[in-house]
């Protein structure tokens, strides 16, 4: 009965969210209607800028309502209060218009690229989420950690209620459709999900959102959380810290720095640790030893953070700045600032609040997303600088234009290829300086003097070098096959292997088995005797590469590859071949990845 009363009270309190956050709930209602219309018209997965605008409107209006609650409610002068409120909401409306018409609706001639707009939009929303956790507690930050606990608890409760609500109503609808045969369409489940997980969840969450005037005197953490933090999380973090120190001692002794591993080991640990120390402060009145633990733990994190920054600096110095490294640096700065603040906070035994932690995080998010110091802009400048440096090193910039160089070393070709591919994939063609042509007339080989080395530019540009050869003959081209009179047997080949693992054609004769360094072909005579022939990947790659280059130059090339072994002679007549290999960073060898062969094999056994 007690649980039912609580649920009943929760539903009765939903009107509080409408009274306290009227603009937010209005945006949520409109967004729910848009979502239902999207589902009805079958456009649910399509891009709709209005829905994204309403999402930002919900987050912004929560902040503005909380700002009003904190700073305007205590104003005695009503006229002044009305003026400030009008200015506040007019500014908010102007901000939403900018988001909708500048970020979410592309305009011809816009200087912002789609990638940059996506990052700005995501960063602004993340900033609004974080700022809503502290905007009403600035200069009224007593019990701030408990305030955050209340927000988390409110959201958790709203999520659980919404899941239960959706599953319950879905079960009722399912029963009505299948037992009473009511003509309800399956889209009703989507309509219901839009209403429950948008409108209902938000209403429940905001109905229990703590007030800035709430006092949390005598707060006692739920026993389950207390046991989790003190008996599980704290010991695990302590053990992990010791392991990291042992690992770094090993690095110092062996004088060998691991590639890209240190930042991941330390950064996630550091961010998690900042959050744990933050929440532990709520227990320090009853557990005085936690204050000493927080000081010791914060001091112990500083050398680990120094090692992380050294690791990132080595990578930036060698390969330049990328978005991933920028985010690592910014997150590291936030962790380091938080750790230093913890030390100052506990050593000086000040009564200052820990509200500084989310404030500095939101500032870091905003800087990383918007403006000239955003990750996108800094990465663009860094990668362009690296490209210009490589081109100048090889005398490929003359009179302010890039000039081709035909005898460039392979490692320099790979470096230029990866930088150009990365810039063009993540930025714009116009961002590459000194280009001698427009994007319409652009050809990598004509501009730089060599064929582009394919790079996996979705990752960090130096992570791997991907080379790919691809040649095909289709239609009438494929029908024009050279003389095959010397061969007496023919088999069709359709072989595909996505990776280094074996991938065979054992249901065909001859069949092909992939090995680490090449393909093994199994041939049969008229009886059951089996003959094997091997085509090394290196040999196949060079042969296909030669055909591809000659074909690109407009030469007429043979449409086959011919091999001769001890027992037979065979010819692979090509319909299409694609072979991909990766040169991993720090290794001389190349790993062959994807292999695709379509065509016919003609062969004869030697007598």
XYZ file of C-alpha atoms in Angstrom:
607
model
C 0.000 0.000 0.000
C 2.840 2.344 0.807
C 4.346 1.841 -2.663
C 0.986 2.466 -4.333
C 0.571 5.675 -2.336
C 4.003 6.866 -3.488
C 3.173 6.178 -7.130
C -0.173 7.936 -6.718
C 1.558 10.916 -5.135
C 4.043 11.010 -8.005
C 1.250 11.291 -10.561
C -0.433 13.977 -8.472
C 2.832 15.908 -8.372
C 3.204 15.933 -12.160
C 1.418 19.264 -12.298
C 4.366 20.709 -10.352
C 6.579 20.260 -13.382
C 4.070 22.193 -15.526
C 3.850 25.019 -12.980
C 7.591 25.176 -12.314
C 8.812 24.540 -15.904
C 5.982 25.709 -18.228
C 8.137 26.499 -21.298
C 10.027 23.221 -20.935
C 6.853 21.156 -20.814
C 5.407 23.087 -23.769
C 8.498 22.259 -25.839
C 8.192 18.639 -24.758
C 4.536 18.462 -25.867
C 5.387 19.948 -29.281
C 8.359 17.601 -29.651
C 6.145 14.608 -28.830
C 3.679 15.677 -31.532
C 6.509 15.998 -34.068
C 7.847 12.558 -33.148
C 4.411 10.979 -33.547
C 3.971 12.648 -36.955
C 7.419 11.426 -38.009
C 6.493 7.859 -37.088
C 3.099 8.144 -38.798
C 4.675 9.349 -42.039
C 7.451 6.762 -41.923
C 10.190 9.374 -41.534
C 11.261 8.491 -38.009
C 14.921 7.875 -38.905
C 15.138 10.862 -41.247
C 16.744 14.160 -40.293
C 14.325 16.707 -38.805
C 15.919 19.970 -37.621
C 12.758 20.992 -35.758
C 13.018 18.015 -33.389
C 16.666 18.819 -32.676
C 15.751 22.471 -32.120
C 13.049 21.469 -29.639
C 15.521 19.237 -27.801
C 17.862 22.201 -27.372
C 14.855 24.308 -26.370
C 13.983 21.838 -23.603
C 17.529 21.924 -22.203
C 17.833 25.711 -22.486
C 14.432 26.376 -20.900
C 15.317 24.176 -17.907
C 18.391 26.364 -17.366
C 16.414 29.583 -17.763
C 13.680 28.463 -15.354
C 16.320 27.476 -12.786
C 18.104 30.802 -13.335
C 14.812 32.626 -12.728
C 14.216 30.587 -9.604
C 17.621 31.466 -8.205
C 18.153 35.086 -9.237
C 14.791 36.698 -10.019
C 12.416 35.304 -7.411
C 14.045 37.297 -4.611
C 13.762 40.624 -6.470
C 11.447 43.013 -4.663
C 10.990 45.449 -7.548
C 8.317 43.873 -9.783
C 8.982 46.118 -12.786
C 12.657 45.313 -12.656
C 11.823 41.624 -12.355
C 9.576 41.788 -15.454
C 12.280 43.550 -17.463
C 14.928 41.014 -16.504
C 12.562 38.119 -17.248
C 11.714 39.576 -20.666
C 15.404 40.068 -21.500
C 16.176 36.538 -20.326
C 13.547 34.831 -22.490
C 14.131 37.065 -25.523
C 17.831 36.151 -25.367
C 16.858 32.489 -25.033
C 14.564 32.735 -28.051
C 17.309 34.401 -30.097
C 19.700 31.613 -29.123
C 17.219 28.941 -30.259
C 16.710 30.779 -33.570
C 20.478 30.780 -34.123
C 20.626 27.059 -33.407
C 17.771 26.319 -35.806
C 18.700 28.588 -38.716
C 22.504 28.493 -38.498
C 23.432 25.089 -37.080
C 20.564 22.842 -38.142
C 19.520 24.290 -41.513
C 22.359 24.346 -44.071
C 22.607 27.534 -46.109
C 24.452 27.854 -49.409
C 27.803 29.568 -48.941
C 27.858 28.804 -45.217
C 31.383 28.941 -43.788
C 30.612 26.250 -41.208
C 30.989 22.688 -42.444
C 28.553 19.944 -41.496
C 31.127 18.243 -39.243
C 31.753 21.468 -37.330
C 28.028 22.146 -36.961
C 27.455 18.679 -35.522
C 30.192 19.204 -32.945
C 28.911 22.663 -31.985
C 25.351 21.358 -31.590
C 26.430 18.401 -29.478
C 28.750 20.574 -27.370
C 26.069 23.186 -26.682
C 23.573 20.542 -25.571
C 26.159 18.866 -23.341
C 27.006 22.270 -21.834
C 23.312 22.907 -21.101
C 22.948 19.500 -19.441
C 25.941 20.116 -17.159
C 25.023 23.738 -16.383
C 21.508 22.734 -15.311
C 23.156 20.846 -12.437
C 24.670 23.987 -10.904
C 23.028 27.133 -12.281
C 20.518 27.423 -9.414
C 23.135 26.693 -6.722
C 25.683 29.389 -7.548
C 26.363 31.404 -4.369
C 23.882 29.181 -2.589
C 25.867 25.973 -2.697
C 25.377 24.444 0.733
C 24.867 20.705 0.421
C 25.706 20.779 -3.274
C 26.834 17.134 -3.453
C 23.526 16.017 -1.917
C 21.755 18.261 -4.448
C 23.454 16.279 -7.245
C 22.470 13.011 -5.569
C 18.855 14.204 -5.568
C 19.003 15.046 -9.287
C 20.445 11.620 -10.125
C 17.839 9.922 -7.951
C 15.045 11.888 -9.587
C 16.178 10.895 -13.072
C 16.616 7.238 -12.076
C 13.098 7.164 -10.650
C 11.652 8.823 -13.760
C 13.424 6.309 -15.998
C 12.186 3.304 -14.011
C 8.621 4.649 -13.949
C 8.732 5.273 -17.703
C 9.997 1.775 -18.497
C 7.329 0.194 -16.298
C 4.663 2.464 -17.803
C 5.674 1.618 -21.370
C 5.900 -2.138 -20.785
C 2.558 -2.174 -18.981
C 0.658 -0.205 -21.623
C 2.383 -2.152 -24.422
C 1.248 -5.410 -22.816
C -2.329 -4.091 -22.613
C -2.309 -3.030 -26.272
C -0.802 -6.358 -27.332
C -3.550 -8.201 -25.455
C -6.305 -6.047 -26.975
C -4.977 -6.592 -30.493
C -4.496 -10.354 -30.251
C -7.413 -11.350 -28.022
C -10.108 -8.841 -28.931
C -8.777 -8.305 -32.477
C -8.940 -4.532 -32.267
C -7.680 -2.895 -35.488
C -4.648 -1.160 -33.969
C -1.560 -0.597 -36.102
C 1.953 -1.435 -34.921
C 2.863 2.263 -35.103
C 0.929 2.749 -31.870
C 3.906 1.328 -29.974
C 6.062 4.082 -31.452
C 3.486 6.740 -30.589
C 3.385 5.465 -27.034
C 7.186 5.363 -26.727
C 7.382 8.991 -27.921
C 4.861 10.095 -25.309
C 6.236 8.029 -22.424
C 9.990 8.494 -22.888
C 9.723 12.149 -23.792
C 6.723 13.778 -22.141
C 6.033 11.474 -19.183
C 9.693 10.866 -18.281
C 10.486 14.590 -18.365
C 7.412 15.452 -16.281
C 8.286 12.898 -13.580
C 11.934 13.979 -13.567
C 11.166 17.690 -13.234
C 8.460 17.124 -10.618
C 11.163 15.856 -8.233
C 13.951 18.190 -9.370
C 15.393 19.720 -6.169
C 14.821 23.380 -5.430
C 17.741 25.739 -4.913
C 16.310 26.634 -1.491
C 16.079 23.029 -0.330
C 18.140 22.274 2.746
C 19.765 18.887 3.114
C 20.638 18.969 6.781
C 21.026 15.536 8.317
C 21.131 13.837 4.921
C 22.027 10.176 5.140
C 23.089 8.309 2.032
C 21.178 5.166 1.111
C 22.948 2.150 2.596
C 23.343 0.432 -0.789
C 25.224 3.450 -2.192
C 27.314 3.717 0.950
C 28.360 0.062 0.773
C 29.078 0.353 -2.955
C 31.354 3.365 -2.492
C 33.175 2.343 0.685
C 33.404 -1.424 0.353
C 33.781 -1.884 -3.398
C 34.716 1.244 -5.356
C 37.326 2.729 -2.983
C 39.323 -0.544 -2.616
C 39.193 -1.167 -6.382
C 40.436 2.349 -7.169
C 43.251 1.970 -4.639
C 44.362 -1.317 -6.207
C 44.179 0.160 -9.710
C 46.318 3.110 -8.594
C 49.000 0.746 -7.291
C 48.912 -1.201 -10.573
C 49.380 2.006 -12.578
C 52.395 2.969 -10.465
C 53.915 -0.489 -11.012
C 53.259 -0.162 -14.742
C 54.921 3.257 -14.936
C 57.884 1.957 -12.940
C 58.232 -0.739 -15.595
C 58.174 1.926 -18.327
C 60.958 3.856 -16.592
C 63.096 0.749 -16.039
C 62.719 -0.525 -19.614
C 62.892 2.991 -21.131
C 60.231 1.994 -23.641
C 57.132 4.113 -24.054
C 53.937 2.280 -25.093
C 52.123 3.576 -28.180
C 48.861 5.349 -27.324
C 48.143 3.245 -24.245
C 49.052 5.537 -21.355
C 46.392 8.177 -22.080
C 43.598 5.593 -22.096
C 44.878 3.935 -18.920
C 45.006 7.186 -16.981
C 42.260 9.378 -18.454
C 39.219 7.182 -17.816
C 40.592 6.270 -14.416
C 41.125 9.958 -13.630
C 37.636 11.043 -14.690
C 36.031 8.226 -12.729
C 38.177 9.077 -9.703
C 37.146 12.745 -9.771
C 33.487 11.672 -9.681
C 34.071 9.195 -6.836
C 35.964 11.706 -4.660
C 33.150 14.171 -5.372
C 30.481 11.761 -4.072
C 32.608 10.606 -1.125
C 32.463 14.137 0.279
C 28.823 13.476 1.241
C 30.031 10.799 3.691
C 32.860 12.711 5.335
C 30.851 13.941 8.310
C 30.218 10.367 9.447
C 33.490 8.935 8.089
C 36.317 11.391 8.938
C 39.003 9.110 7.445
C 37.556 9.810 3.979
C 38.945 13.349 4.120
C 42.497 12.024 4.516
C 41.843 9.414 1.835
C 40.642 12.121 -0.584
C 43.798 14.189 0.006
C 46.136 11.209 -0.361
C 44.309 9.887 -3.395
C 44.294 13.288 -5.128
C 48.036 13.728 -4.556
C 48.683 10.198 -5.858
C 46.879 11.018 -9.101
C 49.145 13.947 -10.021
C 52.210 11.913 -11.157
C 49.921 9.670 -13.206
C 48.414 12.707 -14.916
C 51.913 14.021 -15.659
C 52.748 10.727 -17.377
C 49.563 11.017 -19.421
C 50.391 14.554 -20.566
C 53.911 13.452 -21.531
C 52.429 10.604 -23.576
C 50.048 12.927 -25.417
C 52.808 15.492 -25.985
C 54.977 12.821 -27.637
C 52.146 11.909 -30.008
C 51.311 15.527 -30.819
C 54.956 16.368 -31.460
C 55.344 13.444 -33.842
C 52.000 13.460 -35.668
C 50.258 16.733 -34.857
C 47.057 17.500 -33.008
C 43.819 15.655 -33.783
C 40.365 15.950 -32.272
C 40.868 12.822 -30.183
C 44.112 14.172 -28.701
C 42.514 17.565 -28.132
C 39.697 15.974 -26.140
C 42.227 13.925 -24.173
C 44.139 17.111 -23.327
C 40.995 19.029 -22.308
C 39.709 16.136 -20.220
C 43.149 15.846 -18.629
C 43.148 19.566 -17.813
C 39.728 19.198 -16.168
C 40.855 16.163 -14.144
C 44.067 17.934 -13.099
C 42.173 21.117 -12.121
C 39.675 19.062 -10.115
C 42.430 17.156 -8.318
C 44.253 20.375 -7.387
C 40.968 21.863 -6.179
C 40.307 18.796 -4.007
C 43.754 19.134 -2.424
C 43.233 22.841 -1.723
C 39.691 22.229 -0.488
C 40.618 19.526 2.025
C 44.092 20.691 3.119
C 42.927 24.224 3.927
C 39.742 22.807 5.501
C 37.624 25.419 3.777
C 33.847 25.335 3.695
C 33.843 26.076 -0.027
C 31.559 23.943 -2.135
C 32.585 21.431 -4.779
C 30.398 23.241 -7.307
C 33.661 24.283 -8.976
C 34.025 20.752 -10.441
C 30.986 20.792 -12.795
C 31.505 24.486 -13.581
C 35.018 23.923 -14.921
C 33.766 20.834 -16.797
C 31.050 22.828 -18.556
C 33.569 25.550 -19.467
C 35.893 22.907 -20.936
C 33.007 21.456 -22.973
C 32.067 24.905 -24.298
C 35.644 25.804 -25.267
C 36.062 22.420 -26.974
C 32.932 22.892 -29.072
C 32.614 26.553 -30.022
C 35.006 29.208 -31.238
C 38.583 29.381 -32.519
C 39.889 27.090 -29.762
C 37.365 24.327 -30.452
C 38.630 20.829 -31.151
C 37.536 21.055 -34.788
C 39.376 24.327 -35.480
C 42.525 23.377 -33.574
C 42.685 20.012 -35.346
C 42.277 21.671 -38.749
C 45.112 24.104 -38.089
C 47.301 21.307 -36.705
C 46.784 18.873 -39.600
C 47.191 21.598 -42.227
C 50.421 22.680 -40.530
C 51.687 19.070 -40.598
C 50.858 18.766 -44.305
C 52.594 22.027 -45.194
C 55.628 20.949 -43.166
C 55.908 17.650 -45.067
C 55.436 19.364 -48.437
C 58.066 22.007 -47.647
C 60.475 19.334 -46.435
C 60.248 17.698 -49.846
C 60.339 20.960 -51.869
C 56.790 20.437 -53.130
C 55.625 24.030 -52.642
C 56.904 26.511 -55.214
C 55.543 29.995 -55.851
C 52.776 29.322 -53.359
C 51.476 26.239 -55.185
C 51.870 22.498 -54.659
C 54.004 20.880 -57.360
C 54.126 17.119 -58.057
C 57.157 15.025 -57.116
C 57.505 11.660 -58.806
C 60.473 10.174 -56.936
C 59.223 10.685 -53.379
C 60.100 8.088 -50.744
C 57.306 5.659 -49.894
C 57.063 6.738 -46.246
C 56.630 10.368 -47.321
C 53.978 9.320 -49.850
C 52.129 7.540 -47.062
C 52.380 10.553 -44.764
C 51.048 12.970 -47.397
C 48.269 10.540 -48.352
C 47.096 10.114 -44.780
C 47.103 13.852 -44.059
C 45.248 14.783 -47.254
C 42.709 11.970 -46.769
C 42.148 12.947 -43.141
C 41.664 16.651 -43.925
C 39.298 15.997 -46.833
C 37.268 13.450 -44.852
C 36.892 15.548 -41.701
C 37.138 19.090 -43.074
C 36.872 20.672 -46.522
C 38.877 20.708 -49.740
C 39.337 24.471 -49.371
C 41.162 23.923 -46.074
C 44.156 22.410 -47.899
C 46.454 25.362 -48.689
C 48.467 25.958 -51.863
C 46.236 23.773 -54.045
C 46.977 24.439 -57.747
C 43.434 23.561 -58.874
C 39.797 23.657 -57.853
C 37.973 20.749 -56.256
C 36.242 20.017 -59.569
C 39.567 19.496 -61.367
C 41.316 17.821 -58.441
C 43.257 14.592 -58.980
C 45.534 13.381 -56.211
C 48.074 11.840 -58.584
C 48.258 14.931 -60.800
C 48.681 17.275 -57.830
C 51.223 15.264 -55.816
C 52.866 13.077 -58.476
C 52.045 9.632 -57.073
C 49.018 7.406 -56.500
C 47.215 7.952 -53.235
C 47.920 5.502 -50.443
C 44.547 4.688 -48.908
C 44.375 5.605 -45.258
C 41.981 4.716 -42.484
C 41.177 8.376 -41.819
C 38.253 7.724 -39.493
C 40.828 6.933 -36.829
C 43.899 8.961 -35.918
C 45.702 9.550 -39.221
C 48.915 7.840 -38.131
C 47.263 4.728 -36.721
C 47.626 2.682 -39.912
C 48.321 2.973 -43.619
C 45.769 1.214 -45.811
C 46.727 0.391 -49.399
C 44.190 -0.973 -51.835
C 44.366 -2.231 -55.421
C 41.190 -2.701 -57.390
C 40.721 -3.639 -61.028
C 37.721 -4.872 -62.964
C 36.593 -5.754 -66.471
C 32.869 -5.794 -67.059
C 30.407 -6.228 -69.901
C 32.012 -6.333 -73.340
C 35.454 -5.838 -71.797
C 35.153 -9.099 -69.919
C 33.942 -11.012 -72.974
C 37.134 -10.204 -74.909
C 39.307 -12.978 -73.520
C 42.669 -13.867 -75.038
C 43.381 -17.239 -76.614
C 42.718 -20.040 -74.127
C 43.166 -22.967 -76.472
C 46.147 -24.322 -74.516
C 43.942 -24.939 -71.459
C 41.514 -27.814 -71.236
C 39.575 -27.088 -68.056
C 37.678 -24.100 -66.687
C 36.104 -23.225 -63.336
C 34.282 -20.123 -62.186
C 35.777 -18.315 -59.184
C 33.824 -16.223 -56.662
C 36.023 -15.755 -53.601
C 35.615 -13.226 -50.789
C 37.555 -12.991 -47.539
C 36.947 -9.976 -45.271
C 39.957 -10.538 -43.024
C 42.989 -12.638 -42.151
C 40.880 -15.586 -41.009
C 40.515 -18.526 -43.423
C 37.708 -18.211 -45.927
C 37.362 -20.999 -48.438
C 35.370 -22.257 -51.413
C 35.324 -25.928 -50.545
C 31.985 -26.464 -52.260
C 33.639 -25.642 -55.606
C 36.375 -27.283 -57.632
C 39.011 -26.013 -57.567
C 38.554 -24.490 -54.140
C 40.603 -21.707 -52.524
C 41.808 -21.482 -48.945
C 43.221 -18.285 -47.506
C 46.428 -18.496 -45.512
C 48.344 -15.786 -43.679
C 50.681 -14.969 -46.578
C 48.640 -15.958 -49.616
C 45.992 -18.065 -51.316
C 46.225 -21.829 -51.801
C 44.366 -23.233 -54.829
C 43.336 -26.908 -54.820
C 42.928 -28.493 -58.273
C 41.533 -31.939 -59.162
C 42.355 -34.188 -62.074
C 39.707 -36.392 -63.623
C 40.015 -38.690 -60.616
C 40.378 -37.758 -56.970
C 44.008 -36.660 -57.085
C 44.539 -33.154 -55.704
C 47.153 -30.634 -56.842
C 47.929 -27.458 -54.889
C 49.299 -24.157 -56.116
C 50.013 -21.073 -54.004
C 49.718 -17.409 -54.950
C 51.591 -15.216 -52.426
C 49.726 -12.034 -51.479
C 52.771 -9.862 -52.192
C 53.037 -11.238 -55.724
C 49.296 -10.915 -56.364
C 49.265 -7.351 -55.022
C 52.127 -6.227 -57.265
C 50.573 -7.857 -60.347
C 47.170 -6.266 -59.792
C 48.795 -2.923 -58.924
C 50.708 -2.978 -62.220
C 47.520 -3.718 -64.178
C 45.656 -0.968 -62.324
C 48.307 1.674 -63.022
C 48.465 0.785 -66.711
C 44.676 0.829 -66.950
C 44.530 4.292 -65.322
C 46.988 5.583 -67.929
C 44.609 4.461 -70.682
C 46.726 1.552 -71.850
C 45.069 -1.631 -73.084
C 46.020 -4.316 -70.603
C 45.684 -8.078 -70.540
C 42.721 -9.253 -68.524
C 44.377 -12.164 -66.839
C 47.137 -13.299 -64.512
C 49.073 -16.384 -65.528
C 50.974 -18.788 -63.293
C 52.966 -21.954 -63.867
C 53.790 -24.528 -61.196
C 55.434 -27.916 -61.082
C 52.290 -29.835 -61.987
C 50.173 -27.407 -63.969
C 49.802 -24.141 -65.769
C 46.788 -21.969 -65.019
C 45.360 -18.581 -65.905
C 43.066 -16.397 -63.804
C 40.838 -14.416 -66.164
C 39.746 -11.376 -64.193
C 36.253 -10.038 -63.843
C 37.253 -8.145 -60.712
C 39.967 -8.248 -58.033
C 40.246 -6.143 -54.891
C 43.064 -6.614 -52.392
C 43.675 -4.480 -49.300
C 46.678 -4.396 -47.007
C 47.536 -2.439 -43.869
C 50.895 -1.234 -42.695
C 50.555 -0.942 -38.933
C 52.349 1.830 -37.085
C 55.795 0.852 -35.845
C 55.962 -2.285 -38.015
C 57.706 -2.897 -41.333
C 55.511 -5.825 -42.377
C 52.105 -5.404 -43.996
C 48.989 -7.311 -43.018
C 46.626 -8.293 -45.807
C 43.007 -7.677 -44.937
C 40.208 -7.882 -47.496
C 40.488 -10.079 -50.596
C 37.825 -10.328 -53.307
C 38.291 -12.279 -56.556
C 35.691 -12.744 -59.308
C 36.460 -14.453 -62.605
C 37.381 -17.779 -64.218
C 40.337 -20.127 -63.830
C 41.598 -21.992 -66.912
C 44.185 -24.701 -66.307
C 45.851 -27.786 -67.683
C 47.876 -30.508 -66.023
C 51.390 -31.129 -67.222
C 51.894 -34.624 -68.632
